[in-house]
Short mmCIF file of C-alpha atoms and ligand atoms in Angstrom, two decimals:
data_model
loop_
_atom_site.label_atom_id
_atom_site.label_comp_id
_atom_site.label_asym_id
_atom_site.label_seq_id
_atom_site.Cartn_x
_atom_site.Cartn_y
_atom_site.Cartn_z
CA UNK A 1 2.50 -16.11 -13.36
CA UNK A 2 3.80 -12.84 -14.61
CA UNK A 3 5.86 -11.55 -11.62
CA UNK A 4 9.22 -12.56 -10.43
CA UNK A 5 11.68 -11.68 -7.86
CA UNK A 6 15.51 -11.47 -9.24
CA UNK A 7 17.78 -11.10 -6.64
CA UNK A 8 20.96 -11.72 -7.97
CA UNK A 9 21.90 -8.66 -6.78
CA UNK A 10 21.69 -9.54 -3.36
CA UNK A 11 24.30 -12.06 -3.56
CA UNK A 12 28.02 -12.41 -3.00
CA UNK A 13 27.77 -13.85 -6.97
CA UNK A 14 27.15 -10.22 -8.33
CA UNK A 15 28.06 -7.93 -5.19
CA UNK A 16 31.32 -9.59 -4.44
CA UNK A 17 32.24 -9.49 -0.60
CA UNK A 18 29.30 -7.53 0.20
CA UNK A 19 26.94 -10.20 -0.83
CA UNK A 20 24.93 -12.72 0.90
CA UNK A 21 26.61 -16.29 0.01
CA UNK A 22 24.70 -19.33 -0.84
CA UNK A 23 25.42 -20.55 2.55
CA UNK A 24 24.09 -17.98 4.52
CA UNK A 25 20.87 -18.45 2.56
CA UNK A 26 21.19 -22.12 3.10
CA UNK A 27 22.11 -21.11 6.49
CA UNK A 28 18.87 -19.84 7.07
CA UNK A 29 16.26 -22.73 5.17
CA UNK A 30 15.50 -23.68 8.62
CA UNK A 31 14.26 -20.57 10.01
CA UNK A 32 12.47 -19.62 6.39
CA UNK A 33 10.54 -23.47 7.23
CA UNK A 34 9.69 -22.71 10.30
CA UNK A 35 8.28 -18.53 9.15
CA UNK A 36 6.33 -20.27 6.34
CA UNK A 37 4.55 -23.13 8.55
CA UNK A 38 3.74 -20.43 11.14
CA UNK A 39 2.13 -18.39 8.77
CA UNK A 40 0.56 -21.30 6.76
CA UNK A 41 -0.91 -22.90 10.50
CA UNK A 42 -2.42 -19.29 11.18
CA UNK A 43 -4.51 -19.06 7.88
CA UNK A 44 -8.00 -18.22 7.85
CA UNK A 45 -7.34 -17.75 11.47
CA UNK A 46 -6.55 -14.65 14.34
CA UNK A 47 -5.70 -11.40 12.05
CA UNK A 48 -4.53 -13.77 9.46
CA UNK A 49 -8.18 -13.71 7.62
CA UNK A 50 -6.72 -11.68 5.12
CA UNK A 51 -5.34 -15.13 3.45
CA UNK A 52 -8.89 -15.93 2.39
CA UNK A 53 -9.35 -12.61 0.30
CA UNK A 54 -8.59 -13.95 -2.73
CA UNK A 55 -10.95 -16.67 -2.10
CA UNK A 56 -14.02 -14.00 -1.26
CA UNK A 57 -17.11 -15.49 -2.10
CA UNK A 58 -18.87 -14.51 -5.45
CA UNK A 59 -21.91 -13.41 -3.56
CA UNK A 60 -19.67 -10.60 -2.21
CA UNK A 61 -17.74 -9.79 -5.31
CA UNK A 62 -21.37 -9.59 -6.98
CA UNK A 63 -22.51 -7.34 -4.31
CA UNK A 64 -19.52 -5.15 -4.75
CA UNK A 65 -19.72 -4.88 -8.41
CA UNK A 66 -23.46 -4.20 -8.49
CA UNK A 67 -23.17 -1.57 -5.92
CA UNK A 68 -20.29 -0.23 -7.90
CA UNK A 69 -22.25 -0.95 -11.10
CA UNK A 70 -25.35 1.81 -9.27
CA UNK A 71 -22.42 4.31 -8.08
CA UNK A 72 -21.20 4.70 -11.81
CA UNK A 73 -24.22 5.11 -13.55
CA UNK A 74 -25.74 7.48 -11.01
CA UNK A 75 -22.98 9.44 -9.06
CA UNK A 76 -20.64 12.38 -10.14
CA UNK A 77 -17.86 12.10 -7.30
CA UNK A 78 -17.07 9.31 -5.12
CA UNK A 79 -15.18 9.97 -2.34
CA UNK A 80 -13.65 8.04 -0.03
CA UNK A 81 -13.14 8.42 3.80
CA UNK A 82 -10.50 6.34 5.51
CA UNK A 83 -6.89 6.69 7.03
CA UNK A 84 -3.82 4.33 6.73
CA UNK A 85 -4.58 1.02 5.98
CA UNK A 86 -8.31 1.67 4.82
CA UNK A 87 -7.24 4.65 2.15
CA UNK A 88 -4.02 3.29 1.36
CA UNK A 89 -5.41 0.27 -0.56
CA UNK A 90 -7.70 1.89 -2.89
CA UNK A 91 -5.36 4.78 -3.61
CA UNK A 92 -2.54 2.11 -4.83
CA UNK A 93 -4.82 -0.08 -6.66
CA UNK A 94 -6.82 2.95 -8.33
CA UNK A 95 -3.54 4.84 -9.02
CA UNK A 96 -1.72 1.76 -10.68
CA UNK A 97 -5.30 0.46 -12.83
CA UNK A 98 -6.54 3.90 -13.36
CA UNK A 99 -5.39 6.40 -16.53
CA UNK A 100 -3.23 8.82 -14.64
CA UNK A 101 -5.52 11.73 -15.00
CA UNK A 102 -8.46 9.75 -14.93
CA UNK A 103 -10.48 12.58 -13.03
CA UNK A 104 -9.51 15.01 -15.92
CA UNK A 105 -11.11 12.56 -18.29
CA UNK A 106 -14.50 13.49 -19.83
CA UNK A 107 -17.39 11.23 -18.03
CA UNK A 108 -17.94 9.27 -21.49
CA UNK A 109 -14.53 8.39 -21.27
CA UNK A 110 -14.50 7.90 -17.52
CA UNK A 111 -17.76 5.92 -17.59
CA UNK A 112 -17.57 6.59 -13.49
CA UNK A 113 -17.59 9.14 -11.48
CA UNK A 114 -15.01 11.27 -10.37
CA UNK A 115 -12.56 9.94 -7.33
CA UNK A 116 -11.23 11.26 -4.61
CA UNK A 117 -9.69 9.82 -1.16
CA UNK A 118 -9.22 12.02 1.37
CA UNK A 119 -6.67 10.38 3.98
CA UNK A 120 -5.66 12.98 6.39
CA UNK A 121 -7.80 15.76 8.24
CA UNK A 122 -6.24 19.13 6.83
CA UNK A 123 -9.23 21.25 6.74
CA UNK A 124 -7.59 22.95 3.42
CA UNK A 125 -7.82 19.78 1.51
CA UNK A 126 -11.07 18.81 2.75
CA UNK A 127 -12.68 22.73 2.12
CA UNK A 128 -10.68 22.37 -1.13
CA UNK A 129 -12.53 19.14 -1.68
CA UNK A 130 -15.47 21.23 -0.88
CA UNK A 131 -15.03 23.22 -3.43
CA UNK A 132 -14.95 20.67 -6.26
CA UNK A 133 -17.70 18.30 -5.73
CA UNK A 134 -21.66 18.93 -5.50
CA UNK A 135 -22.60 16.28 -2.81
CA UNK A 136 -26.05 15.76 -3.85
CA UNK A 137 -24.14 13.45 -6.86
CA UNK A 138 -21.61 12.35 -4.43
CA UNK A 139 -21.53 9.11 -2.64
CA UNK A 140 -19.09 9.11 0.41
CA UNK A 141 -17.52 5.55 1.51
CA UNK A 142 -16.50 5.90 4.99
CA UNK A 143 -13.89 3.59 5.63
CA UNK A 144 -13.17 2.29 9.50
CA UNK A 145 -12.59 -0.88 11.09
CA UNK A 146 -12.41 -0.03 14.21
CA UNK A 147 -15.48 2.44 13.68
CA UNK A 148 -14.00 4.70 16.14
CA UNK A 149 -10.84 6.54 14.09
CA UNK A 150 -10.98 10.44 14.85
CA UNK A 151 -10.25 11.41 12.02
CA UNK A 152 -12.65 9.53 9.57
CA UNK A 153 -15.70 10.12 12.30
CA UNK A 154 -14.57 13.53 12.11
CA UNK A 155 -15.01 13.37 7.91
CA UNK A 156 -18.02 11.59 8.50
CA UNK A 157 -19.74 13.95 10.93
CA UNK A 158 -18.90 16.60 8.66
CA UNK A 159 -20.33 15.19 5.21
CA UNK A 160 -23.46 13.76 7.01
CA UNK A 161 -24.05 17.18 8.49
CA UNK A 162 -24.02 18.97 4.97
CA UNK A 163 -25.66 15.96 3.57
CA UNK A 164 -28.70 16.18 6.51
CA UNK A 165 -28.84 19.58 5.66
CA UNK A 166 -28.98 19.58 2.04
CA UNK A 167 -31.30 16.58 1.82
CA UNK A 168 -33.01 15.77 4.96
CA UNK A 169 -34.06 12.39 5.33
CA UNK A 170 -32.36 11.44 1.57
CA UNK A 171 -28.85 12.27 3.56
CA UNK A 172 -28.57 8.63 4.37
CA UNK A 173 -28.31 7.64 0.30
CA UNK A 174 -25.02 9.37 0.32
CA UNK A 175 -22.79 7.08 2.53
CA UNK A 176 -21.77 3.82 2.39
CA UNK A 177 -19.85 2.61 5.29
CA UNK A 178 -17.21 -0.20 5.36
CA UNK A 179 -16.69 -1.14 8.92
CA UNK A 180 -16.67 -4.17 11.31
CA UNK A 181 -19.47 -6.18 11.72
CA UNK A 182 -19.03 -6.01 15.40
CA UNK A 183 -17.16 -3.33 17.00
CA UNK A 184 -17.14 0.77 16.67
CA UNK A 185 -19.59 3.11 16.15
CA UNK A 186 -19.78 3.18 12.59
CA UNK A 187 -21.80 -0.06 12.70
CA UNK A 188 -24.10 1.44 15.12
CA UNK A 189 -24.58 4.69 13.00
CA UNK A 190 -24.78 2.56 9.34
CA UNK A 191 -27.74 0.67 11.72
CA UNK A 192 -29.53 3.51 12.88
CA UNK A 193 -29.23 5.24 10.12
CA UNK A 194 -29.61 2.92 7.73
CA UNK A 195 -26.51 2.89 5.45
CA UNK A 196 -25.47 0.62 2.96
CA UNK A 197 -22.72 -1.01 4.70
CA UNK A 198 -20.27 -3.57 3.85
CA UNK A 199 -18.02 -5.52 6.14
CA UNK A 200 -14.15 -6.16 6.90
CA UNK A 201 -13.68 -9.32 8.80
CA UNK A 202 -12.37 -9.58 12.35
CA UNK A 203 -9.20 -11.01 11.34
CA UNK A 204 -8.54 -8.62 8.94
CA UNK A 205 -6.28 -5.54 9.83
CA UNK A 206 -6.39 -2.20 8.02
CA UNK A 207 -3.10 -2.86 5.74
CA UNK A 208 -3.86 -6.29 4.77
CA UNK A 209 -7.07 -4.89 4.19
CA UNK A 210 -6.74 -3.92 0.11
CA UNK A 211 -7.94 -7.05 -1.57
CA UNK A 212 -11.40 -6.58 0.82
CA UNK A 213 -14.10 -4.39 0.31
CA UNK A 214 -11.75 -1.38 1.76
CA UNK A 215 -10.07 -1.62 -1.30
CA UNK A 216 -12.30 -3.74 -3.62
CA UNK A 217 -15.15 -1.16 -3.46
CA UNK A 218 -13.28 2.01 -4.72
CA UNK A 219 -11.83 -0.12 -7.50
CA UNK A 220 -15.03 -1.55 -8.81
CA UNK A 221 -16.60 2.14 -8.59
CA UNK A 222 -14.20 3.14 -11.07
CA UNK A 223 -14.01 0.71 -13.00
CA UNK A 224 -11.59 -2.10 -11.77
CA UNK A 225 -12.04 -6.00 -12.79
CA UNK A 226 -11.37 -7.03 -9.31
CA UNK A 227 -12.64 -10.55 -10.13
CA UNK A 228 -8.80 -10.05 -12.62
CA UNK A 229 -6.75 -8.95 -9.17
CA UNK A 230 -8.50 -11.51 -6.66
CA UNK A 231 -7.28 -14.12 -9.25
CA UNK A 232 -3.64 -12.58 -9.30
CA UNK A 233 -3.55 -12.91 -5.96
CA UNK A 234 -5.20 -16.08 -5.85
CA UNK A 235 -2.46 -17.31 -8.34
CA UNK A 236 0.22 -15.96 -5.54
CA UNK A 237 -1.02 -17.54 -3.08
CA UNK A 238 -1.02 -20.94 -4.54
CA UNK A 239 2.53 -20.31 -5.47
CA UNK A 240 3.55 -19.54 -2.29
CA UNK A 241 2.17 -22.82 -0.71
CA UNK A 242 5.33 -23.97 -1.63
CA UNK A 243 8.02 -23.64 1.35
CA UNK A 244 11.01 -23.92 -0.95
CA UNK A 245 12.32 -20.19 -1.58
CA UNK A 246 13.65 -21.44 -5.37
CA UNK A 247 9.60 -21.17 -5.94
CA UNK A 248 8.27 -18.93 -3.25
CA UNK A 249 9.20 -14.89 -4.49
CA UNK A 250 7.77 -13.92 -0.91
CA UNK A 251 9.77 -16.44 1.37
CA UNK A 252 13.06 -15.80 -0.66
CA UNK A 253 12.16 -11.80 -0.43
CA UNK A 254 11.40 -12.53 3.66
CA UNK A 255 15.21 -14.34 3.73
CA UNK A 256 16.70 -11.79 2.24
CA UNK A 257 15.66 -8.61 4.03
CA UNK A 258 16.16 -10.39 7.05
CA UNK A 259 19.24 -11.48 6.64
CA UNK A 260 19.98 -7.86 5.59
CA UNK A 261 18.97 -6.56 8.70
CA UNK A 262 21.15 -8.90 10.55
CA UNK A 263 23.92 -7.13 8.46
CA UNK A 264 22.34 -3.71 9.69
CA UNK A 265 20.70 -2.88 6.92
CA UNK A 266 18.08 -1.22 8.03
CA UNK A 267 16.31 0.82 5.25
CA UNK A 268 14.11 -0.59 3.02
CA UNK A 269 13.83 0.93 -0.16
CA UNK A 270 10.80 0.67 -2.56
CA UNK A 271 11.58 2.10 -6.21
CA UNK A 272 9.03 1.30 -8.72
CA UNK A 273 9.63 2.37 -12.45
CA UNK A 274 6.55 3.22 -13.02
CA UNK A 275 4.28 6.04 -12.14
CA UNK A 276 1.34 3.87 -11.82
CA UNK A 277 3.52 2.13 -8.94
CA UNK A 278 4.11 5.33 -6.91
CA UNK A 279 1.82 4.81 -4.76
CA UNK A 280 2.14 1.12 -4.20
CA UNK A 281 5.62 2.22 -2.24
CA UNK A 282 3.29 4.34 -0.68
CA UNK A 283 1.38 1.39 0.79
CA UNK A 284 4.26 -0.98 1.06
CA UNK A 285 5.73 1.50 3.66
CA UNK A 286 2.75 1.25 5.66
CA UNK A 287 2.79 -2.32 5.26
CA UNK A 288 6.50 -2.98 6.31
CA UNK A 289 6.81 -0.32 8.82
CA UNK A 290 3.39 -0.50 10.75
CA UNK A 291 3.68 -4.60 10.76
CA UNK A 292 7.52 -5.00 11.55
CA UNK A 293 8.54 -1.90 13.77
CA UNK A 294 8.12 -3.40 17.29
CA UNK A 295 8.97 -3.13 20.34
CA UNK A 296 8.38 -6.66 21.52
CA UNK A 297 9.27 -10.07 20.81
CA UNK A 298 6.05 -12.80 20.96
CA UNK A 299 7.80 -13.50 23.83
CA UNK A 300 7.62 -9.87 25.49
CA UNK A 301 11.31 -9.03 25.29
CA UNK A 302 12.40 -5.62 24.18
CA UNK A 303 13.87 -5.95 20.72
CA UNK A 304 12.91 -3.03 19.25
CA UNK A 305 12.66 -4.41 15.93
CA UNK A 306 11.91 -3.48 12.27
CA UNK A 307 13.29 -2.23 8.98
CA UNK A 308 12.34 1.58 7.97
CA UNK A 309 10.83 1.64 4.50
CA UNK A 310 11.15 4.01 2.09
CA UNK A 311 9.83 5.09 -1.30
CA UNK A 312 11.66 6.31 -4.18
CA UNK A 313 10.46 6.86 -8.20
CA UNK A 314 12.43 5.36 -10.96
CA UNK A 315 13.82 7.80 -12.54
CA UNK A 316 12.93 10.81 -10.92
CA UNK A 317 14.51 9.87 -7.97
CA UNK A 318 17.36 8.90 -9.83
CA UNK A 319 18.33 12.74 -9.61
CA UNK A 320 17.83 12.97 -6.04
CA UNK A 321 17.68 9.68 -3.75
CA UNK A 322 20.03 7.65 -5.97
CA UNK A 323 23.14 9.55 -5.07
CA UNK A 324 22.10 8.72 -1.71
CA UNK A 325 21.80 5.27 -2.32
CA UNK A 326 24.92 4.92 -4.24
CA UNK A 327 27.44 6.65 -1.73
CA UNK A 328 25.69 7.16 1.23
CA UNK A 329 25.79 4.55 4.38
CA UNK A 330 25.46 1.42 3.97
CA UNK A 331 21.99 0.80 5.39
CA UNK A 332 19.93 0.33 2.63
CA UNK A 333 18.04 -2.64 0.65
CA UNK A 334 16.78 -1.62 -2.61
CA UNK A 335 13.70 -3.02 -4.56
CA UNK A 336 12.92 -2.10 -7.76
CA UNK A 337 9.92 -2.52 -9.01
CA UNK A 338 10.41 -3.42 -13.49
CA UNK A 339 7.74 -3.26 -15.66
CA UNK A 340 8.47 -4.90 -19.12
CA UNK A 341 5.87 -3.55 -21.44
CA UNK A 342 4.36 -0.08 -20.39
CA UNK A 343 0.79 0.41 -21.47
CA UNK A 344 1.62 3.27 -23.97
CA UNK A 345 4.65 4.52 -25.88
CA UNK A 346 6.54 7.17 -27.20
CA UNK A 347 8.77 7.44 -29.44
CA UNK A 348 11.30 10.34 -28.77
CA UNK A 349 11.20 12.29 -32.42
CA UNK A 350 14.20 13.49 -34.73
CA UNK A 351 15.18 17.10 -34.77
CA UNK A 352 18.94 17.33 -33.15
CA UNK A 353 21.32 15.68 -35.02
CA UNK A 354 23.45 18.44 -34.99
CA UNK A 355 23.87 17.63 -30.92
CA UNK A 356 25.29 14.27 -30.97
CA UNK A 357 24.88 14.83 -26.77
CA UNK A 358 21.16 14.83 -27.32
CA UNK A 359 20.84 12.92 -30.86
CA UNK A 360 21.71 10.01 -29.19
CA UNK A 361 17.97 9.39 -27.39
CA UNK A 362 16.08 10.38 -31.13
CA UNK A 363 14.43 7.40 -32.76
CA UNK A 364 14.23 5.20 -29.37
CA UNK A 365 10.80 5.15 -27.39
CA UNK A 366 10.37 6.59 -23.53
CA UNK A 367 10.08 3.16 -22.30
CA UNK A 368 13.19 1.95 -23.91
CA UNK A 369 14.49 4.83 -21.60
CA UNK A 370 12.97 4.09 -18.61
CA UNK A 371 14.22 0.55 -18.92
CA UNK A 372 17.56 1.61 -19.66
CA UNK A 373 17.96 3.66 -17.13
CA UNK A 374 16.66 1.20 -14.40
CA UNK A 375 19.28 -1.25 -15.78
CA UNK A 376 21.80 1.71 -15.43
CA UNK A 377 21.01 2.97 -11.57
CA UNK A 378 20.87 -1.33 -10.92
CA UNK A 379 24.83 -1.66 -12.62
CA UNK A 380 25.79 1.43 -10.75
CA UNK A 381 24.06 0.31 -7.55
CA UNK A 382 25.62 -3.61 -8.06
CA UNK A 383 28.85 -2.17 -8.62
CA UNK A 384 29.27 -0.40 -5.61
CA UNK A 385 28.39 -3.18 -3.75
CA UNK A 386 24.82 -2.28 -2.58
CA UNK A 387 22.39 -5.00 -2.72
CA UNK A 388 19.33 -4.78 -4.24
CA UNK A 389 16.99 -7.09 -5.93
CA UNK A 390 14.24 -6.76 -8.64
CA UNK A 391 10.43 -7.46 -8.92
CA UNK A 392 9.59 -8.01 -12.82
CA UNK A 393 5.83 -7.62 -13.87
CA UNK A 394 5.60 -8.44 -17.29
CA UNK A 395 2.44 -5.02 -17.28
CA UNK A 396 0.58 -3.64 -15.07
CA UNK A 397 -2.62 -5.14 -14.85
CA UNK A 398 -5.47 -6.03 -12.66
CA UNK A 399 -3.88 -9.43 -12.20
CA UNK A 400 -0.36 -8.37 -11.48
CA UNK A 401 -1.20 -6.06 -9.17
CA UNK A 402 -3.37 -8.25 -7.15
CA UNK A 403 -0.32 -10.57 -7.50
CA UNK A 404 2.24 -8.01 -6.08
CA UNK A 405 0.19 -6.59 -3.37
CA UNK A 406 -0.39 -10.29 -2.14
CA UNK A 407 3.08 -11.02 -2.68
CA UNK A 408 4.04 -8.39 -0.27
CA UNK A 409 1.51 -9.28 2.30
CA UNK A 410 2.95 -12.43 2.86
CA UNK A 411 6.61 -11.15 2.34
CA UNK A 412 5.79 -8.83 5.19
CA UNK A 413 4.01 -12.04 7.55
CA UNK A 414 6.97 -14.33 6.75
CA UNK A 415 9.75 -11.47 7.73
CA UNK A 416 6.92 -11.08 10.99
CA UNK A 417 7.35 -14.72 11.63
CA UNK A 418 11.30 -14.80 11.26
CA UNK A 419 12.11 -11.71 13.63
CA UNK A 420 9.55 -13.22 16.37
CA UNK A 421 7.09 -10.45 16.65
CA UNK A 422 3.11 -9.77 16.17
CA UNK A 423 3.13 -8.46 12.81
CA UNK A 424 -0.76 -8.07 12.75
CA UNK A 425 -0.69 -5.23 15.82
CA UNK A 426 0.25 -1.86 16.10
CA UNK A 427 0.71 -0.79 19.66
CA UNK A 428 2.06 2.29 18.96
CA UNK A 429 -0.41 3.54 16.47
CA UNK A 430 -2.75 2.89 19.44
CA UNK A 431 -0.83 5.01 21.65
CA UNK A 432 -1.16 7.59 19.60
CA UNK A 433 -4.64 7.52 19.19
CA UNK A 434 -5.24 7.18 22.92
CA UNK A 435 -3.61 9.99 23.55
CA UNK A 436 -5.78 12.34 20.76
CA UNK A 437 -8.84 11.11 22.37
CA UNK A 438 -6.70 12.18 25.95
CA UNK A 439 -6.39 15.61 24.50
CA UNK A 440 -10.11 15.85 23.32
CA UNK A 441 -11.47 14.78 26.85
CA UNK A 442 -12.69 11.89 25.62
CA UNK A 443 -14.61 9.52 28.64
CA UNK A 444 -12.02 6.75 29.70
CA UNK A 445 -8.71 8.65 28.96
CA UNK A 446 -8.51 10.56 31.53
CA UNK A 447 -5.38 8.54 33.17
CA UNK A 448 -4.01 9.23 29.96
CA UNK A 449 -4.53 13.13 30.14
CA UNK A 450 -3.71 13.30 33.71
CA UNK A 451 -0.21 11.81 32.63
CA UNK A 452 0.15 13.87 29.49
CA UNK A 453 -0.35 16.87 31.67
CA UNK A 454 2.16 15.69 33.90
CA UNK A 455 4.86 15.45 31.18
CA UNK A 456 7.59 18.30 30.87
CA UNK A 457 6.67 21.47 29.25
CA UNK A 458 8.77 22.83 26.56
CA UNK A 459 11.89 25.09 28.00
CA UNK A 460 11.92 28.07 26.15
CA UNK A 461 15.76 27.69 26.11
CA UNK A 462 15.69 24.89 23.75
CA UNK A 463 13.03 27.44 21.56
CA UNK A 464 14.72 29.43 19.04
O1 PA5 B 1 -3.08 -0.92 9.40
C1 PA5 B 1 -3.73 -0.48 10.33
O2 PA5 B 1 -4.25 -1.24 11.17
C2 PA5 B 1 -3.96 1.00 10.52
O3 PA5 B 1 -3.22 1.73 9.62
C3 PA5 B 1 -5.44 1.31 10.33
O4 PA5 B 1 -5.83 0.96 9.03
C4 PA5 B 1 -5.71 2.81 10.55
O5 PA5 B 1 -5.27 3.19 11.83
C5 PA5 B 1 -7.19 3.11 10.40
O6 PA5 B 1 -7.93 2.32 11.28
P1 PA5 B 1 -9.48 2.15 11.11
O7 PA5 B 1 -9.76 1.41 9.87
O8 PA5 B 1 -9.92 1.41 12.33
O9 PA5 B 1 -10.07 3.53 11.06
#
């Protein structure tokens, strides 16, 4: 296994006073036991289906890579439809695996088509999308579990409109839709009219949902080995059988923040040095604040739980965020994310030795620099007394990656487990959409628009 979690720098052995001793870890074996059986008795079962994804049956992974396979050789765009957990997935994975300007690429190079996900409903981005892509050689995968999500029914209804009207009764070749095999109105729609449609299990919720055909599709389409990060994450999850958190990353990771946020530390940071990894912290702060922010225990006492995540980019950030981070409150757990061996290098040329300020880079390679400077920001960060801790991938690769993104999963269920709480729900996300469909006049929310009409206006006195 090629990933692992150094958090030295979380402990009173580095950060002096402001560390966590070895007895407060050992403090807390007990309660890390008990998160780790929980989670290991609710496998395979509830919303915890996600633990058999890296087990999917080859008959799906076939499926997925012959339908992918069909989508390369015969479609220019491929766009993707889908908000929160079923965008957030694909847009890591194809991101981290994908050359960074992989859409710029010529199409021999490509050998796929071009990609697109389109995660929010601005009507700029989607008329700008418009724009770009001829949708008679575009293939739109509409992505909803619950089959119901305004604003990827909205996306739908608009592409099968243009599609219907383009190509008649062809329109229908155009989507694939990725929905539940049981509830929504996707499933009825992909029935009726006669989509290729592939399915996200009950038990699977959108942002555990990556390493299922939400995410697995998109990455085969352009090119992926998912077979490479189901086996990563396979790997993980064999490794994290173990309840000893000497030999489980995610369990010691789970210990850790949580003990942090008994100390009030109540940010978590995600820093990746890499730009493939940007948008993993994009998805790990959906994971960790849509599974952990609660209002309830499992025993329906207000505890108004949860840790807010945030992203940051090694070293970009370093000239904004860091100084934050360094001398700002402290609230903050950092992870970085290290990446050994980069996929390319550079090697910064000669031509200023007459600035010794600037000589001093020539000769050394840009990720010699990037290392450096992560080992830097971590001293400067250490010495100040802020804890962070590390996750080292050897590369990025399909395995790795499948490897982290499962690691964090069950970082994020074991953290669920030890702060008492559903981490598999999202009441709040629901209240928001109720109270869209409230707004819209949508048939059953009308208590809900009745009391949204009865809230408070806005006082033009607090209206400047
Ligand atoms: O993690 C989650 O459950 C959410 O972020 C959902 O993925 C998001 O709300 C989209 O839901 P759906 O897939 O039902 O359209």
């Amino acid at each position: 296994m090629s990933i692992k979690v150094n958090y030295n720098n979380m402990m009173q052995y580095t950060l002096g006073e402001r560390g966590i001793t070895d007895q407060q870890l050992q403090d807390h074996v007990d309660m890390a036991l008990q998160a780790h059986a929980q989670v290991e008795a609710g496998r395979s079962k509830g919303m915890q289906e996600w633990m058999d994804s890296p087990y999917s049956p080859q008959e799906l992974i076939d499926r997925i890579n012959q339908t992918a396979q069909r989508i390369r050789d015969n479609c220019e765009y491929f766009v993707v439809f889908g908000i929160g957990g079923s965008a957030l997935g694909a847009i890591a994975m194809f991101n981290a695996l994908k050359h960074l300007y992989y859409n710029e690429l010529p199409r021999s190079v490509r050998k796929g088509p071009r990609f697109y996900v389109i995660d929010n409903v601005d009507p700029e981005r989607l008329n700008a999308l418009l724009d770009i892509i001829d949708i008679e050689k575009t293939i739109f995968n509409v992505i909803t579990k619950s089959g119901s999500t305004s604003e990827t029914m909205s996306q739908y209804l608009i592409a099968m409109d243009l599609l219907t009207k383009k190509l008649g009764d062809k329109a229908h070749e155009h989507i694939i839709a990725t929905t539940s095999r049981t509830t929504g109105n996707l499933i009825k729609l992909a029935e009726q009219n006669n989509f290729e449609t592939f399915f996200i299990p009950d038990g699977v919720g959108g942002r555990f949902s990556g390493l299922s055909p939400v995410g697995l599709l998109p990455a085969a389409v352009v090119g992926i080995d998912i077979e490479q990060m189901l086996a990563g994450a396979k790997d993980m999850d064999e490794r994290c059988k173990s309840n000893d958190i000497n030999k489980n990353p995610a369990l010691a990771g789970a210990v850790l923040q949580y003990i942090s946020m008994q100390q009030g530390k109540n940010v978590s940071v995600m820093m990746p040095y890499a730009d493939s990894l940007k948008y993993v912290a994009d998805w790990y702060c959906q994971l960790w604040a849509e599974s952990l922010g609660k209002r309830l225990d499992l025993q329906g006492n207000i505890v108004n739980v949860g840790q807010t995540p945030t992203k940051a980019l090694g070293v970009t950030d370093q000239h904004s965020q860091v100084q934050l981070f360094i001398e700002g409150p402290r609230d903050k757990v950092i992870t970085f994310i290290e990446v050994q061996n980069y996929r390319s290098s550079y090697t910064i040329p000669h031509g200023c030795e007459q600035f010794p300020n600037v000589n001093f880079l020539c000769g050394h390679t840009l990720d010699n620099l990037m290392n450096n400077e992560l080992h830097a920001t971590r001293y400067a960060l250490t010495q100040r007394g802020r804890s962070n801790f590390t996750i080292v991938m050897d590369c990025v690769n399909e395995y790795n990656l499948g490897a982290l993104l499962y690691l964090l999963q069950l970082q994020t269920a074991y953290t669920g487990a030890m702060l008492n709480i559903n981490t598999f729900d999202q009441p709040g996300v629901e209240g928001g959409k109720n109270a869209t469909y409230a707004l819209f006049g949508r048939k059953g929310f009308e208590a809900k628009a009745a009391e949204m009409r009865s809230s408070k206006p806005d006082d033009d006195k607090y209206i400047v």
